[in-house]
XYZ file of C-alpha atoms in Angstrom:
651
model
C -14.656 1.391 -7.084
C -16.756 2.110 -10.185
C -17.118 -0.066 -13.523
C -17.400 2.077 -16.173
C -19.099 1.115 -20.049
C -19.030 3.396 -23.049
C -21.495 6.026 -24.089
C -21.183 8.228 -27.336
C -18.945 11.107 -27.081
C -20.248 14.614 -27.570
C -16.965 16.029 -28.260
C -15.261 14.865 -31.294
C -11.434 14.276 -31.475
C -9.622 16.700 -33.361
C -7.720 13.274 -35.161
C -9.235 11.651 -37.681
C -8.340 8.181 -38.944
C -9.166 6.316 -35.630
C -12.824 5.408 -33.890
C -11.419 7.714 -30.780
C -15.364 9.808 -30.871
C -16.307 6.879 -28.447
C -15.228 7.199 -24.811
C -15.964 5.898 -21.058
C -14.501 8.770 -19.098
C -13.707 11.926 -20.874
C -11.940 14.974 -18.335
C -12.213 18.523 -19.703
C -11.295 21.834 -19.162
C -9.205 22.560 -15.977
C -10.466 19.421 -14.000
C -8.436 17.629 -11.275
C -10.854 14.709 -10.784
C -8.787 11.771 -9.374
C -9.761 8.503 -10.710
C -8.690 5.877 -8.332
C -9.106 2.058 -8.531
C -11.550 1.832 -11.089
C -12.549 -0.332 -14.310
C -12.928 1.005 -17.758
C -14.422 -1.282 -20.256
C -14.333 0.574 -23.384
C -15.743 -1.809 -26.278
C -14.320 0.574 -28.677
C -13.136 4.105 -28.815
C -11.221 5.453 -25.851
C -11.307 4.353 -22.169
C -10.043 7.689 -20.585
C -9.724 10.912 -22.914
C -8.055 13.843 -20.656
C -8.362 17.510 -22.797
C -7.827 21.007 -22.440
C -6.029 22.236 -19.548
C -7.132 19.324 -17.101
C -4.639 17.518 -14.586
C -6.535 14.584 -13.388
C -5.205 11.984 -11.162
C -5.412 8.404 -12.525
C -4.363 5.968 -9.852
C -4.597 2.151 -10.166
C -6.716 1.769 -12.676
C -7.777 -0.957 -15.265
C -8.542 -0.166 -18.668
C -9.546 -3.149 -21.300
C -11.296 -3.436 -24.494
C -10.963 0.176 -25.882
C -9.772 1.079 -29.264
C -7.449 3.261 -27.173
C -6.811 3.068 -23.543
C -5.850 6.602 -22.461
C -5.680 9.306 -24.601
C -3.617 12.458 -23.392
C -3.845 16.181 -25.319
C -4.562 19.691 -25.205
C -2.419 21.248 -22.569
C -3.552 18.811 -20.009
C -1.070 17.719 -16.963
C -2.371 14.316 -15.910
C -0.582 11.912 -13.502
C -1.694 8.188 -14.356
C 0.252 5.870 -11.723
C -0.304 2.254 -11.449
C -2.539 0.828 -13.925
C -3.046 -1.730 -15.739
C -3.902 -1.086 -19.615
C -4.253 -3.814 -21.741
C -6.352 -6.027 -24.746
C -6.896 -2.210 -26.742
C -7.313 -2.626 -30.689
C -4.561 0.157 -30.962
C -2.422 1.648 -28.542
C -2.131 1.516 -24.560
C -1.145 5.427 -23.898
C -1.277 8.142 -26.222
C -0.283 11.771 -25.566
C -0.617 14.031 -28.464
C -0.603 18.329 -28.375
C 1.055 19.703 -25.972
C 0.253 17.110 -23.069
C 2.858 17.180 -20.279
C 2.380 15.179 -17.258
C 3.795 11.793 -15.750
C 2.992 8.394 -16.224
C 4.154 5.551 -14.031
C 4.724 1.977 -12.250
C 2.011 1.448 -15.319
C 1.750 -1.874 -17.052
C 0.800 -1.737 -20.738
C -0.172 -4.761 -22.416
C -1.682 -6.516 -25.624
C -2.265 -3.607 -27.783
C -1.095 -4.268 -31.425
C -0.048 -0.284 -32.104
C 2.389 0.249 -29.429
C 2.423 0.529 -25.530
C 3.232 4.320 -25.702
C 2.371 6.863 -28.681
C 3.721 10.147 -28.090
C 3.396 12.785 -30.921
C 2.551 16.314 -31.150
C 4.673 18.484 -28.801
C 4.039 16.659 -25.986
C 6.591 16.523 -23.004
C 4.999 13.714 -20.773
C 7.683 11.751 -18.431
C 7.277 8.242 -18.835
C 8.947 6.142 -15.553
C 9.059 2.488 -14.547
C 6.603 1.267 -16.715
C 6.138 -2.254 -18.100
C 5.323 -2.982 -21.487
C 4.820 -6.805 -22.823
C 3.201 -8.029 -26.113
C 2.097 -5.377 -27.782
C 3.047 -6.874 -31.297
C 3.661 -3.135 -32.673
C 6.486 -1.558 -30.643
C 6.940 -0.590 -27.116
C 7.001 2.952 -27.522
C 6.549 4.975 -30.924
C 8.101 8.536 -30.449
C 7.144 11.110 -33.368
C 6.309 14.654 -34.359
C 8.083 17.136 -32.164
C 7.272 15.373 -28.868
C 10.182 15.644 -26.606
C 8.982 13.472 -23.946
C 11.377 11.879 -21.371
C 10.866 7.580 -20.848
C 12.797 6.620 -17.930
C 13.379 3.275 -16.196
C 10.752 1.773 -18.458
C 10.865 -1.996 -19.278
C 10.318 -3.392 -23.073
C 9.681 -7.401 -23.525
C 8.019 -9.825 -24.737
C 6.668 -10.063 -28.390
C 7.336 -6.505 -30.136
C 8.478 -5.355 -33.203
C 10.757 -3.027 -31.856
C 11.277 -1.509 -28.426
C 11.746 2.149 -28.657
C 11.281 3.670 -31.666
C 11.453 7.525 -32.516
C 11.068 9.510 -35.634
C 9.806 12.393 -37.716
C 11.690 15.552 -35.630
C 11.194 14.011 -32.343
C 13.693 15.000 -29.730
C 13.448 12.653 -26.555
C 15.516 11.854 -23.444
C 15.563 7.828 -23.021
C 17.260 7.354 -19.829
C 18.418 3.766 -18.321
C 15.430 1.593 -20.140
C 15.423 -1.857 -21.011
C 14.358 -3.874 -24.036
C 14.346 -7.692 -24.384
C 13.757 -10.042 -27.022
C 12.353 -7.658 -29.788
C 11.479 -9.345 -32.973
C 13.079 -6.239 -34.380
C 15.575 -3.520 -32.496
C 15.597 -2.753 -29.375
C 15.891 1.152 -30.400
C 15.259 2.799 -33.891
C 16.012 6.649 -34.392
C 14.935 7.628 -38.054
C 13.922 10.571 -40.240
C 15.435 13.573 -38.631
C 14.634 12.771 -34.904
C 17.528 13.539 -32.562
C 17.282 12.653 -29.109
C 19.767 11.762 -25.936
C 19.542 7.975 -25.173
C 22.404 7.418 -21.794
C 22.473 3.955 -19.718
C 19.748 2.045 -21.814
C 19.901 -2.049 -21.807
C 18.813 -3.470 -25.104
C 19.274 -7.438 -24.790
C 18.484 -10.739 -27.403
C 16.523 -8.632 -30.112
C 16.140 -10.528 -33.580
C 17.658 -7.885 -35.521
C 19.826 -5.407 -34.626
C 19.913 -3.775 -30.949
C 19.723 -0.640 -32.140
C 19.575 1.523 -35.540
C 20.034 4.917 -36.794
C 19.175 5.740 -40.125
C 17.842 8.687 -42.465
C 19.282 12.086 -40.934
C 18.790 11.080 -37.581
C 21.185 12.603 -35.653
C 20.983 10.969 -31.406
C 23.223 11.130 -28.732
C 24.182 7.335 -27.531
C 25.816 7.068 -24.271
C 26.947 4.190 -22.101
C 24.299 2.111 -23.445
C 24.797 -1.351 -23.188
C 23.646 -3.647 -26.274
C 24.459 -6.995 -25.649
C 23.314 -10.807 -27.082
C 21.428 -9.786 -30.133
C 20.893 -12.324 -33.079
C 22.078 -9.442 -35.598
C 24.218 -6.761 -35.211
C 24.784 -4.404 -32.069
C 24.431 -1.215 -33.305
C 23.607 -0.206 -37.131
C 23.592 3.356 -38.236
C 23.073 4.085 -42.181
C 22.047 6.625 -44.748
C 23.098 10.211 -43.647
C 22.687 9.547 -40.126
C 25.043 11.957 -38.031
C 25.279 11.724 -34.054
C 27.681 11.117 -31.019
C 28.144 7.501 -29.853
C 30.185 7.139 -26.700
C 30.712 5.216 -23.975
C 28.717 2.315 -25.268
C 29.325 -1.462 -24.325
C 28.145 -3.593 -27.724
C 28.949 -7.309 -27.072
C 28.400 -10.877 -27.423
C 26.317 -9.974 -30.514
C 25.530 -12.640 -33.061
C 26.619 -10.061 -36.046
C 29.014 -7.304 -36.285
C 29.287 -5.445 -33.133
C 28.940 -1.658 -34.616
C 27.870 -1.360 -38.712
C 27.860 1.921 -40.788
C 27.434 1.931 -43.735
C 25.850 4.918 -46.643
C 26.845 8.323 -45.796
C 27.394 8.850 -41.981
C 29.361 11.029 -40.568
C 29.590 10.584 -36.834
C 31.303 10.738 -33.779
C 32.297 7.032 -31.822
C 34.457 8.186 -29.018
C 35.218 5.280 -26.029
C 32.968 2.756 -26.565
C 33.873 -0.691 -25.877
C 33.144 -3.884 -28.616
C 33.960 -7.463 -27.836
C 33.378 -10.524 -28.420
C 31.078 -9.963 -31.258
C 30.149 -12.975 -33.992
C 31.568 -11.194 -37.097
C 33.201 -7.778 -37.223
C 33.957 -5.748 -34.175
C 33.454 -2.653 -36.337
C 32.242 -2.509 -39.951
C 32.625 0.420 -42.320
C 31.578 0.735 -46.099
C 30.528 3.000 -48.166
C 30.797 6.436 -48.058
C 31.610 6.722 -44.394
C 33.296 9.765 -43.024
C 33.111 9.223 -39.557
C 35.374 9.709 -36.652
C 36.735 6.814 -34.082
C 38.752 7.464 -31.194
C 39.000 6.293 -27.702
C 37.480 3.056 -28.311
C 38.314 -0.696 -27.362
C 37.738 -3.130 -29.795
C 38.922 -6.396 -28.817
C 38.001 -10.458 -28.835
C 35.574 -10.582 -31.881
C 35.371 -13.362 -34.491
C 36.419 -10.986 -37.416
C 38.538 -8.277 -38.049
C 38.425 -5.699 -35.107
C 38.052 -2.673 -37.475
C 36.854 -3.343 -40.816
C 37.125 -0.383 -43.729
C 35.388 -0.676 -46.932
C 34.336 0.450 -50.331
C 34.827 4.173 -50.261
C 34.722 4.622 -46.550
C 37.282 7.784 -45.557
C 37.166 7.646 -41.387
C 39.643 9.235 -38.607
C 40.810 6.517 -36.977
C 42.719 8.100 -33.473
C 43.684 5.971 -30.337
C 41.584 2.885 -30.428
C 42.863 -0.357 -28.681
C 42.391 -3.172 -30.743
C 43.342 -6.489 -29.639
C 42.784 -9.974 -29.453
C 40.476 -10.566 -32.741
C 40.476 -14.131 -33.660
C 41.212 -12.299 -37.125
C 42.585 -9.418 -38.422
C 43.040 -6.548 -35.978
C 42.423 -3.913 -38.806
C 41.429 -4.221 -42.182
C 41.111 -1.932 -44.887
C 40.252 -2.739 -48.433
C 38.640 -1.299 -51.475
C 38.853 1.665 -52.577
C 38.885 3.496 -48.637
C 41.167 5.897 -47.661
C 41.781 7.372 -43.933
C 43.670 8.481 -41.460
C 44.902 6.020 -38.413
C 47.026 7.485 -36.182
C 47.952 6.798 -32.021
C 45.994 3.264 -32.094
C 47.420 0.161 -30.652
C 46.686 -2.848 -32.392
C 48.010 -5.920 -30.582
C 46.957 -9.711 -30.670
C 45.231 -10.713 -33.047
C 45.410 -13.982 -34.666
C 45.751 -13.106 -38.128
C 47.936 -10.074 -39.379
C 46.998 -7.131 -37.058
C 46.996 -4.812 -39.723
C 45.873 -5.719 -43.256
C 45.791 -3.252 -46.248
C 44.244 -4.512 -49.218
C 42.454 -3.853 -52.442
C 43.635 -0.235 -54.503
C 43.212 1.461 -50.661
C 45.068 4.576 -49.875
C 45.182 5.191 -46.190
C 47.690 7.275 -43.756
C 48.801 4.768 -40.842
C 50.730 7.309 -38.649
C 52.279 6.930 -35.075
C 50.269 3.685 -34.286
C 51.672 0.652 -32.232
C 51.391 -2.833 -33.963
C 52.691 -5.607 -31.786
C 52.196 -9.453 -31.082
C 50.115 -10.948 -33.497
C 51.267 -14.806 -34.124
C 49.993 -13.622 -38.290
C 52.207 -10.770 -38.416
C 52.085 -6.638 -37.660
C 51.462 -5.073 -40.973
C 50.499 -7.043 -43.917
C 50.124 -4.572 -47.404
C 48.300 -6.640 -50.226
C 46.667 -6.448 -53.942
C 47.243 -2.801 -55.014
C 47.215 -1.055 -51.886
C 49.211 2.351 -51.751
C 48.854 3.570 -48.270
C 51.340 5.512 -46.375
C 53.203 3.623 -43.200
C 54.873 6.506 -41.277
C 56.067 6.990 -37.818
C 55.014 3.675 -36.108
C 55.891 1.279 -33.905
C 55.873 -2.326 -34.838
C 57.168 -5.143 -32.816
C 57.148 -8.500 -31.213
C 54.844 -9.857 -34.173
C 55.526 -13.440 -35.368
C 56.257 -14.008 -39.214
C 56.965 -10.786 -40.662
C 57.014 -7.450 -38.655
C 55.844 -5.667 -42.357
C 55.035 -7.658 -45.396
C 54.495 -6.221 -48.628
C 52.817 -8.902 -51.055
C 51.076 -8.704 -54.834
C 51.398 -5.492 -56.546
C 51.110 -2.959 -53.658
C 53.261 0.032 -53.383
C 52.931 1.699 -50.131
C 55.190 4.466 -48.539
C 56.889 3.555 -45.564
C 58.755 5.658 -43.732
C 60.408 6.399 -40.229
C 59.170 3.461 -38.603
C 60.584 1.221 -35.586
C 60.509 -2.115 -36.996
C 61.730 -4.083 -34.107
C 61.530 -7.458 -31.826
C 60.260 -10.398 -34.155
C 60.467 -13.685 -34.510
C 60.410 -13.551 -38.151
C 61.737 -11.313 -40.579
C 61.773 -7.474 -40.123
C 59.982 -6.592 -43.574
C 59.222 -8.667 -46.081
C 58.766 -7.434 -49.868
C 57.780 -10.166 -52.302
C 55.499 -10.695 -55.507
C 55.294 -7.577 -58.492
C 55.350 -5.095 -55.226
C 57.196 -1.716 -54.602
C 57.022 1.010 -52.565
C 59.556 3.256 -50.879
C 60.974 2.709 -47.417
C 62.938 5.360 -46.414
C 64.542 6.427 -42.462
C 63.143 3.003 -40.699
C 64.852 1.549 -38.289
C 64.737 -2.386 -37.914
C 66.393 -4.506 -35.216
C 66.218 -7.553 -33.134
C 64.592 -10.036 -35.944
C 65.073 -13.662 -35.797
C 65.658 -14.154 -39.679
C 66.462 -11.554 -42.196
C 66.129 -7.861 -41.040
C 64.948 -7.144 -44.724
C 63.893 -9.595 -47.342
C 63.109 -8.910 -51.196
C 61.812 -11.894 -53.335
C 59.425 -12.276 -56.508
C 59.326 -9.897 -58.762
C 59.654 -6.999 -56.345
C 61.258 -3.279 -56.946
C 61.271 -1.286 -54.080
C 63.497 1.548 -53.256
C 64.914 1.300 -49.683
C 67.247 4.324 -48.636
C 68.888 5.501 -45.526
C 67.101 2.617 -43.283
C 69.016 1.333 -40.288
C 69.266 -2.633 -40.143
C 70.900 -4.253 -37.165
C 70.852 -7.500 -34.990
C 69.385 -9.784 -37.722
C 69.047 -13.462 -36.869
C 70.325 -13.882 -40.511
C 71.493 -11.352 -42.759
C 70.310 -8.153 -42.830
C 69.316 -7.128 -46.508
C 68.529 -10.228 -48.638
C 67.385 -9.861 -52.404
C 66.773 -12.951 -54.515
C 64.571 -14.773 -56.897
C 63.716 -12.053 -59.792
C 63.982 -8.853 -57.555
C 65.233 -5.616 -58.411
C 65.033 -2.520 -56.711
C 67.644 -0.032 -55.646
C 69.223 0.436 -51.895
C 71.270 3.264 -51.090
C 72.479 4.654 -48.090
C 71.422 1.820 -45.461
C 73.444 1.233 -42.391
C 73.914 -2.313 -41.943
C 75.349 -3.727 -38.864
C 75.204 -6.494 -36.396
C 73.700 -9.467 -38.597
C 74.515 -13.203 -37.638
C 74.926 -13.999 -41.566
C 76.300 -12.085 -44.162
C 74.902 -8.138 -43.653
C 74.160 -8.104 -47.177
C 72.852 -11.385 -49.298
C 72.173 -11.175 -53.202
C 71.418 -14.036 -54.911
C 68.925 -15.920 -57.206
C 68.615 -14.099 -60.161
C 68.141 -11.059 -59.192
C 69.020 -7.116 -60.492
C 69.268 -4.576 -57.566
C 71.253 -1.768 -57.578
C 73.244 -1.348 -54.350
C 75.211 1.475 -53.532
C 76.790 3.663 -51.071
C 75.420 1.586 -47.965
C 77.678 0.990 -44.798
C 77.998 -2.511 -43.541
C 79.590 -3.274 -40.249
C 79.847 -7.011 -40.477
C 82.478 -8.027 -37.392
C 83.631 -10.961 -39.580
C 80.575 -12.864 -39.888
C 79.700 -11.874 -43.539
C 79.757 -8.269 -45.722
C 78.244 -8.253 -49.052
C 77.855 -11.595 -50.589
C 76.699 -12.512 -54.717
C 75.276 -15.950 -55.160
C 73.823 -17.563 -58.058
C 73.009 -15.555 -61.025
C 72.962 -12.580 -58.752
C 73.105 -9.256 -61.474
C 72.459 -5.603 -60.821
C 74.976 -3.005 -59.896
C 76.715 -3.003 -56.547
C 78.711 0.415 -56.296
C 80.194 2.537 -53.409
C 79.237 0.743 -50.374
C 80.942 1.165 -47.136
C 82.054 -2.215 -46.298
C 84.393 -2.886 -42.767
C 87.794 -4.204 -43.466
C 87.189 -7.509 -41.969
C 87.329 -11.074 -42.716
C 84.397 -12.336 -45.328
C 83.861 -8.908 -46.258
C 83.111 -9.838 -49.882
C 82.226 -13.099 -51.233
C 80.987 -13.398 -55.078
C 79.825 -16.939 -56.774
C 81.431 -17.648 -60.290
C 77.968 -17.266 -61.981
C 77.432 -13.843 -60.476
C 76.592 -11.065 -63.502
C 76.296 -8.431 -61.793
C 78.549 -4.827 -61.847
C 80.722 -5.225 -58.603
C 82.549 -2.291 -56.956
C 84.727 -4.300 -54.454
C 86.080 -2.288 -51.820
C 86.332 -1.490 -47.815
C 87.160 0.996 -45.414
C 88.647 0.562 -41.837
C 86.263 -0.341 -39.145
C 86.414 3.433 -37.510
C 85.682 5.140 -41.047
C 82.469 2.944 -41.528
C 81.491 4.105 -38.335
C 81.492 7.131 -38.587
C 79.984 6.773 -41.899
C 76.824 4.985 -39.816
C 77.034 8.065 -37.171
C 76.127 10.398 -40.089
C 73.468 8.262 -41.878
C 71.503 7.663 -38.506
C 71.868 11.402 -38.017
C 70.800 12.484 -41.068
C 67.741 9.638 -40.538
C 66.078 10.938 -37.402
C 66.947 14.800 -38.422
C 65.343 14.775 -41.734
C 62.352 13.713 -41.259
C 60.438 16.254 -38.455
C 62.072 19.296 -39.857
C 61.383 18.162 -43.344
C 57.698 18.307 -42.697
C 57.366 21.077 -40.209
C 58.266 24.517 -40.244
C 61.602 25.281 -37.420
C 60.024 28.649 -36.768
C 57.369 26.469 -35.467
C 58.940 24.277 -32.753
C 62.113 23.357 -30.879
C 64.372 19.965 -31.157
C 64.859 18.398 -27.687
C 67.329 15.955 -27.304
C 66.783 13.447 -23.992
C 69.862 11.385 -22.552
C 68.380 7.944 -22.145
C 70.197 5.421 -19.633
C 70.544 1.960 -20.965
C 71.408 -0.469 -17.585
C 71.677 -3.619 -19.906
C 74.267 -1.600 -22.111
C 77.368 0.075 -21.884
C 76.294 3.550 -22.342
C 73.379 5.690 -23.045
C 70.946 6.230 -25.447
C 70.197 9.385 -27.146
C 66.726 10.476 -28.228
C 65.977 13.570 -30.189
C 62.424 14.989 -30.171
C 60.822 17.529 -31.606
C 58.384 20.317 -30.025
C 55.395 22.009 -32.770
C 55.047 24.876 -29.870
C 57.604 27.939 -30.457
C 58.457 28.019 -26.692
C 60.518 26.435 -23.916
C 59.937 22.423 -24.490
C 60.076 21.947 -20.632
C 57.709 24.278 -19.772
C 54.268 23.648 -18.122
C 51.743 22.687 -20.604
C 54.116 21.920 -23.200
C 53.205 18.533 -25.331
C 56.244 16.941 -23.921
C 55.706 17.344 -20.773
C 53.622 13.827 -18.951
C 51.712 13.954 -15.399
C 54.647 13.351 -13.623
C 56.788 16.917 -15.078
C 58.886 14.482 -17.511
C 58.897 14.540 -21.291
C 56.359 12.775 -23.215
C 58.423 11.143 -25.883
C 55.626 10.409 -28.045
C 56.841 11.729 -31.841
C 60.842 11.512 -30.445
C 63.116 9.474 -32.622
C 65.684 6.926 -30.988
C 69.475 7.667 -31.736
C 71.570 4.956 -30.403
C 74.970 6.392 -28.314
C 77.121 5.638 -31.762
C 75.401 8.517 -33.337
C 75.672 11.068 -30.351
C 78.530 12.958 -31.475
C 77.058 13.233 -35.178
C 74.229 15.481 -34.206
C 74.430 19.068 -34.464
C 75.234 21.111 -31.801
C 72.469 23.676 -31.548
C 69.584 21.483 -30.147
C 67.414 24.094 -28.034
C 66.816 21.882 -24.419
C 68.781 18.570 -23.010
C 67.289 16.634 -20.199
C 69.112 13.444 -18.890
C 66.564 10.896 -17.242
C 66.921 9.328 -14.039
C 64.844 6.363 -15.279
C 64.993 4.544 -19.307
C 62.141 5.511 -21.761
C 61.201 2.029 -22.547
C 59.371 2.517 -25.633
C 59.658 5.538 -27.976
C 57.700 6.184 -31.411
C 59.914 7.158 -34.166
């Protein structure tokens, strides 16, 4: 047991700005000395300095009251283990230049700059160290360092836990940071690095922050119970962020701003006090395979000019909206499942113009998709179902394109268009709504064509107030009230629609309804037409025999499902696939029409329509009622009879 106090060094350090020319022990050359169980009191300068190619072992030693506790530099390969370094005026352990070796199982505390500082091109490994109350940062990693930190713990009074800057490329594995005044991990400048399986808890600002031009890989980290947001990425940062758990933070789970272009894959973002994921400015990132659930505000909020790719995420059970797109935001939203959010599942606002395609939107008490203000988004090939209130509502001056969606089984209306809204609604299948299949009010003026509206709890199509618009070649059947109700001071153009009403009411015009009603195929049955005395519309009253109306519905529905895929994809690139889908709850079968984008046998191994059980993957198929089977062309490339029903088919 040796006690060493400082003497004047004969060898100056190469770095300026620090009074490290005083030290207690200097190890130079190629020395492999062992320092074991010593007490080193620096009283300024450096406690232990290791230079050149020295490879000492510094074991179970206490170093205190120095400016700098232990410094490793040159090409030294030191082992520092079981030491207690504390009460220094700068940092506890500093590695610079090309220093390597291992620093493990040490206790580092009460050093204002940092517990660990690594710079130069050092490659030292830090393992199982406990860093407490440094006032500065737990670990500062800068320069071109490539150090490795494993199983270290930072706690107590710190600004940031682990801070990587400059052009460092570090590896952090299974480290912990708790209770930092700032963030648990900060990556900035042009730093890279891999951050795997770390745990960040109860920081006072964001759990982890990435900024400037940093490009890290964050994988399988846990960021929780922070007083700020969980993960914040800003500036021109890039990187890959996957399989992280970001939960129970006071503010937003993941916040992204600036010109960030990064990948966020398979993260779980839950129970945060504000948004699940927040995007703003000019963010161009990709979000795929994430689960965003039970957050206090919108699960995914896209603002300003953000333009993300959002693919195959689950966004559910939030206390507000599931997806919120506002400002001038754009973006592509494909194959996501948005469900069970307390307000609307999807809210599109501002002047946003996003592509919302092949998503499933279901089970919200506040509605399925709501388009407001001046949004002009495209809503294509989605399944929107089982939402309370309206499955799809378009208000204010919104003007979306709504095509080839399956909209079904809602407690309220299927589609609502009101305010001064417009937009094009084409080739959608609506069924099983508790109220009207389609409701148009206010001063709305949509264009609706080739839609199928069936099984409505009230009328199939209602146009009232001062609404206008064009309604043509729609197939309306099995409504509990009149299939088409035109009332108020509305002035729609209603022509060439097919109305199958079984005596419950065909086309009824009431109050002061105006407009043009011509060339409609209305089933010849009781209550086919009803026209009020104050109606000003130009009406052509005609009925057709039941079979003729059914034939027309067949042709409309066949055209509805055939036009869309083949209009968007050259026939040389794919095959049509027909699937007979048995429906035990109904008489007969439903027919499912699919389209394969590969020019090969649609049922060969490896084809996108083949699932793991060798049955077709029906994503991308359109459903056709058995009523329309005989209207389909005979030239299909393959046909398959399913042994069990396909319960969910996305148009």
